[in-house]
XYZ file of C-alpha atoms in Angstrom:
140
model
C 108.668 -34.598 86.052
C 108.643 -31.157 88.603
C 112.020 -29.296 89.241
C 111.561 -26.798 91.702
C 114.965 -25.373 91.584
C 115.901 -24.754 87.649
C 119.575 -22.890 86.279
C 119.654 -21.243 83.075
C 122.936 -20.071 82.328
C 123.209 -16.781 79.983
C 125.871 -15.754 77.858
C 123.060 -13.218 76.002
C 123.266 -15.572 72.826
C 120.389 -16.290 71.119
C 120.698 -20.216 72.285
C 120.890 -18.829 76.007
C 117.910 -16.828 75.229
C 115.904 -20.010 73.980
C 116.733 -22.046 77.307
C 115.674 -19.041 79.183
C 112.123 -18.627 77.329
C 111.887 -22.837 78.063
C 112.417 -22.159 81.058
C 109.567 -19.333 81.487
C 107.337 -21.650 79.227
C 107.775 -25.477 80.843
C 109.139 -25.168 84.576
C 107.540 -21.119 86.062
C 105.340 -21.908 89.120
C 104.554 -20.659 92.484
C 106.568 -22.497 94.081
C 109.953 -23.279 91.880
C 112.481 -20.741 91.798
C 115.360 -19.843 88.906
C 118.660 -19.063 88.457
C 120.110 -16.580 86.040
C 124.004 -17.441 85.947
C 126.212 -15.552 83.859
C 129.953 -16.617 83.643
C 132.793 -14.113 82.525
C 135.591 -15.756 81.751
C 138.520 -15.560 83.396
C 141.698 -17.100 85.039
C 142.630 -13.865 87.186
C 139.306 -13.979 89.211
C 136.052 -11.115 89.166
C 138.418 -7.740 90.247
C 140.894 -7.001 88.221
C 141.904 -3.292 89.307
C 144.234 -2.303 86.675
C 141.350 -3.144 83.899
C 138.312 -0.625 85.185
C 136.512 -1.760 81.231
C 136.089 -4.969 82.645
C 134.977 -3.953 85.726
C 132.002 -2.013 83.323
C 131.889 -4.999 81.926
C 130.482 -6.820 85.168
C 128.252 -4.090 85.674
C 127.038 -4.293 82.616
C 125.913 -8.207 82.521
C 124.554 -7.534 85.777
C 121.990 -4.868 84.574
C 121.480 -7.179 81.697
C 120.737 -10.205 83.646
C 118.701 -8.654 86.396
C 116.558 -6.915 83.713
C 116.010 -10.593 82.232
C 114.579 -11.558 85.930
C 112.576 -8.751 86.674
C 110.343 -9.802 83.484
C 110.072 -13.199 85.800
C 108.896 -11.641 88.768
C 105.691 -12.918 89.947
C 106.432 -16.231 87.961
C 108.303 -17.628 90.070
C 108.792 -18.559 93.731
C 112.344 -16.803 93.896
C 114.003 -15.737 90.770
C 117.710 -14.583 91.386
C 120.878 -13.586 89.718
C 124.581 -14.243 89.961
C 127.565 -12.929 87.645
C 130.521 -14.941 88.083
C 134.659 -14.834 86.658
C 135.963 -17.897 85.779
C 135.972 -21.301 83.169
C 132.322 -21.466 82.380
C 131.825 -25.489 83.078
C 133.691 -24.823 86.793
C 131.412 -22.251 87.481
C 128.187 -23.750 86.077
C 128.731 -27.194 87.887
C 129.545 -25.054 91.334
C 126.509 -22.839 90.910
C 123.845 -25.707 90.314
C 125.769 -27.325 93.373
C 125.542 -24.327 95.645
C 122.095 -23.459 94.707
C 120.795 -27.146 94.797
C 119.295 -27.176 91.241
C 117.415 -30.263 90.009
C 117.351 -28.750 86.585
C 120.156 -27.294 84.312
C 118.737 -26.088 81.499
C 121.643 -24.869 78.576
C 121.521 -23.498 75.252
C 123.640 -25.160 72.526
C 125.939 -23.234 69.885
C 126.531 -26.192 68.358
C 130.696 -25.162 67.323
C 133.769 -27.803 66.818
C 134.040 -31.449 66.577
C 131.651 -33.966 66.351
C 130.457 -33.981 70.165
C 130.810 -30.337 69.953
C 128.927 -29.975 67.119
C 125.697 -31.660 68.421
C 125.836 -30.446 72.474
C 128.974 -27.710 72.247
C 132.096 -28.114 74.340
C 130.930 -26.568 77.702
C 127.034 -27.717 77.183
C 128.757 -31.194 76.896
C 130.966 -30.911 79.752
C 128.255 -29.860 82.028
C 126.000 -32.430 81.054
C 128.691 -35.192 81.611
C 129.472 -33.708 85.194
C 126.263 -32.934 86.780
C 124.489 -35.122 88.745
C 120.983 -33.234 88.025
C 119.430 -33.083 84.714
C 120.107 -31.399 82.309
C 118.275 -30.003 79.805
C 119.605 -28.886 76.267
C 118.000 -26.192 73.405
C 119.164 -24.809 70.561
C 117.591 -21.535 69.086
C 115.496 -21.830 66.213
């Protein structure tokens, strides 16, 4: 199966960091491009003025995350980068919309109950809410 537009989303774990390198190994062509989504969460939106760490904070994951696309340049078609504020699942399932993925690919921490324990709360919630395909790791 091809999927020319693929979504890793990266919380810097090491199971983030194994969907990205599946990413690089199965779906990097010419002509596909990727999505680097990283979600900080939060209920009060991206600006918060009176908390200037967090706004370091956003700064900081953006450095991080463009730094993991630059190694991808050339790889890809289009590789890009987003940093979003919110609940993780809202803002995964909008992204892939927005951006028209065909592929969500999702590291698994593998935490909680038994459904969380094999997929992980938000990897589950995705999965059950996207209409693309998803595609889930967990690091070795």
């Amino acid at each position: 199966m091809k999927f020319a537009r693929v979504l890793v989303p990266i919380d810097f774990s090491e199971a983030s960091l194994e969907a990205f390198k599946l990413a690089q190994e199965r779906f990097a062509g010419s002509g596909n491009t990727l999505t680097l989504l990283h979600v900080i969460e939060s209920g009060l939106g991206l600006v918060e003025p009176q908390n200037e760490l967090r706004l370091a904070d956003i700064e900081s994951c953006r450095h991080r995350l463009a730094s993991l696309g630059k190694t991808q340049s050339g790889a890809w078609k289009e590789v890009s980068t987003q940093v979003e504020a919110g609940k993780p699942v809202d803002c995964i399932l909008d992204t892939a919309n927005r951006e028209g993925a065909e592929l969500v690919i999702m590291g698994s921490h593998g935490t909680g109950g038994l459904r969380k324990a094999l997929f992980g709360s938000t990897t589950y919630d995705v999965a059950r809410k996207l209409k693309c395909s998803v595609m889930v790791t967990k690091a070795t």
